[in-house]
Amino acid sequence: MSNSPTRASRFAPTIGSKARIGVSFEFFPPKTDDMEKALWESIGRLAPLAPNFVSVTYGAGGSTRERTHSTVRRILTETALTPAAHLTCVAATKTEIDDVIRAYRAAGVRHIVALRGDPTGGIGERYAPHPGGYQNGADLVAGIKRIADIEVSVSAYVEKHPDSPTVEADIDMLKAKVDNGATRAITQFFFENDFYFRYLDRVRAHGINIPIVPGILPVQNFKQTKSFAARCGATVPGWLAERFDGLDEDVATRKLIAAAVAAEQVLDLVDRGVTDFHFYTMNRADLVYAICHLLGLRPAAKQAA
Ligand code: FAD
């Protein structure tokens, strides 16, 4: 038997010793009444964990965008949570986007996740900025800051954004976002923690000192995860595929494996000094709630008791 500490014994003192773990949860705006119900059940379940903020994604097309706005408004009016509204540059003029920023500010939004967004024809197509619009994430950050003194988070890509010719170009874009006023980056999801730390070293070497919060995607559905990963350039390691092998029709086992995989990932990140996590919830609370429990988070009322 080895004398080195087990994960459990290494982990427990970290949680006990006030290394406060901060979390945020990402949701997407629901399309149907059933999805709406599922979203609000998830928000209700996760809210007592007192996240730093909950973010709501922003899509292409007017109706999708209106769903983002109404979800954000409902979070503001019906919960004590702090919403972060996502906003993209896609298919809109600067004037139109500036109006959204002003409307968010008027509604009480104090945090925006600023993104370029994907091409309207889908990923794989070359992105063409709207002729009268913001050019990219960095340009949008500057636009938001010109209008309102609002907290701005941005994206970061541990494995490089597929459009970016090099990792250097990607990091230069992140630097431009920070220079324009972004104060937090949230990463695209990844499964190899070493990639995150390698990226962090490179980002810090470029003099970027804002928090680079790991985006964690619990694998609710492996097939779907593989397709997301292919689109955003994230590696799906062989060991991950192996763990879900043969479970396509076995939802119950898949869920247990997903919890184990995500637990392993976040606990390793904690062991290596990470204290903040952003969870891509896919509007489902169960796995994320369990992982947060492992991270030492408890419902606010219980903590206070
Ligand atoms: P940017 O940071 O502006 O650019 C990404 C990279 O592409 C840069 O490194 C840059 O080098 C390169 N690049 C940019 N423009 C060009 C160009 N014209 N030519 C060559 N290279 C270029 N999408 C949504 O639609 N809605 C959301 O709510 C949403 N939320 C997200 C939240 C997070 C945390 C993350 C990580 C992603 C999210 N996305 C969302 C996905 C995102 O919109 C896509 O990844 C998009 O392709 C890039 O947006 P960005 O802001 O990261 O781009």
Short mmCIF file of C-alpha atoms and ligand atoms in Angstrom, two decimals, residues 26 56-60 86-88 113-119 126-127 129 135-138 154-157 161 163-165 169-171 173 177 186-188 278 280, ligand 1:
data_model
loop_
_atom_site.label_atom_id
_atom_site.label_comp_id
_atom_site.label_asym_id
_atom_site.label_seq_id
_atom_site.Cartn_x
_atom_site.Cartn_y
_atom_site.Cartn_z
CA GLU A 26 -25.50 27.74 -17.47
CA VAL A 56 -28.66 32.05 -19.98
CA THR A 57 -27.48 31.35 -23.53
CA TYR A 58 -28.43 33.42 -26.56
CA GLY A 59 -29.31 31.98 -29.95
CA ALA A 60 -29.78 33.07 -33.51
CA HIS A 86 -25.29 35.81 -22.93
CA LEU A 87 -25.13 38.05 -25.99
CA THR A 88 -23.69 37.39 -29.46
CA VAL A 113 -21.35 36.89 -21.25
CA ALA A 114 -20.11 38.46 -24.50
CA LEU A 115 -19.59 36.20 -27.50
CA ARG A 116 -19.07 36.42 -31.22
CA GLY A 117 -21.40 33.50 -31.86
CA ASP A 118 -21.51 30.91 -34.62
CA PRO A 119 -22.17 31.46 -38.35
CA ARG A 126 -16.95 30.65 -42.53
CA TYR A 127 -18.05 33.30 -40.05
CA PRO A 129 -19.58 39.50 -39.29
CA GLN A 135 -16.72 41.94 -35.48
CA ASN A 136 -15.93 39.47 -32.71
CA GLY A 137 -16.04 38.87 -28.97
CA ALA A 138 -13.45 41.55 -28.19
CA VAL A 154 -16.04 35.95 -22.24
CA SER A 155 -15.23 32.56 -23.75
CA ALA A 156 -11.85 30.81 -23.76
CA TYR A 157 -10.77 27.68 -25.60
CA HIS A 161 -11.30 27.59 -31.23
CA ASP A 163 -11.73 29.13 -36.49
CA SER A 164 -8.49 30.21 -34.93
CA PRO A 165 -5.39 29.52 -37.05
CA ALA A 169 -4.16 33.86 -32.27
CA ASP A 170 -6.74 32.50 -29.87
CA ILE A 171 -4.87 33.84 -26.85
CA MET A 173 -8.14 37.38 -28.99
CA LYS A 177 -11.17 40.94 -24.73
CA ILE A 186 -15.24 30.68 -19.06
CA THR A 187 -13.76 27.81 -21.01
CA GLN A 188 -15.36 25.59 -23.57
CA HIS A 278 -18.98 26.83 -14.52
CA TYR A 280 -23.11 23.44 -18.53
P1 FAD B 1 -14.28 35.00 -30.45
O1 FAD B 1 -13.60 34.90 -29.15
O2 FAD B 1 -14.56 36.34 -31.01
O3 FAD B 1 -13.44 34.21 -31.51
C1 FAD B 1 -13.06 32.86 -31.30
C2 FAD B 1 -11.75 32.56 -32.02
O4 FAD B 1 -11.97 32.56 -33.42
C3 FAD B 1 -10.74 33.63 -31.73
O5 FAD B 1 -9.67 33.02 -31.08
C4 FAD B 1 -10.31 34.17 -33.04
O6 FAD B 1 -8.92 34.00 -33.18
C5 FAD B 1 -11.03 33.37 -34.06
N1 FAD B 1 -11.78 34.24 -34.96
C6 FAD B 1 -12.83 35.02 -34.63
N2 FAD B 1 -13.32 35.60 -35.73
C7 FAD B 1 -12.56 35.17 -36.76
C8 FAD B 1 -12.56 35.42 -38.15
N3 FAD B 1 -13.47 36.22 -38.70
N4 FAD B 1 -11.63 34.81 -38.88
C9 FAD B 1 -10.70 33.97 -38.33
N5 FAD B 1 -10.66 33.70 -37.02
C10 FAD B 1 -11.56 34.28 -36.25
N6 FAD B 1 -22.82 30.53 -28.73
C11 FAD B 1 -24.07 31.07 -28.89
O7 FAD B 1 -24.55 31.18 -30.02
N7 FAD B 1 -24.80 31.49 -27.81
C12 FAD B 1 -24.32 31.43 -26.54
O8 FAD B 1 -25.00 31.82 -25.60
C13 FAD B 1 -23.00 30.86 -26.34
N8 FAD B 1 -22.47 30.78 -25.11
C14 FAD B 1 -21.17 30.32 -24.97
C15 FAD B 1 -20.60 30.32 -23.70
C16 FAD B 1 -19.28 29.87 -23.51
C17 FAD B 1 -18.70 29.90 -22.13
C18 FAD B 1 -18.53 29.40 -24.63
C19 FAD B 1 -17.13 28.89 -24.44
C20 FAD B 1 -19.10 29.40 -25.90
C21 FAD B 1 -20.42 29.87 -26.09
N9 FAD B 1 -21.01 29.91 -27.34
C22 FAD B 1 -22.27 30.43 -27.50
C23 FAD B 1 -20.28 29.41 -28.53
C24 FAD B 1 -19.56 30.54 -29.28
O9 FAD B 1 -20.48 31.46 -29.78
C25 FAD B 1 -18.77 29.92 -30.42
O10 FAD B 1 -17.70 29.15 -29.95
C26 FAD B 1 -18.32 30.89 -31.50
O11 FAD B 1 -17.89 30.14 -32.62
C27 FAD B 1 -17.18 31.81 -31.09
O12 FAD B 1 -17.61 32.81 -30.24
P2 FAD B 1 -16.51 33.56 -29.32
O13 FAD B 1 -17.11 34.66 -28.61
O14 FAD B 1 -15.80 32.55 -28.54
O15 FAD B 1 -15.58 34.11 -30.49
#
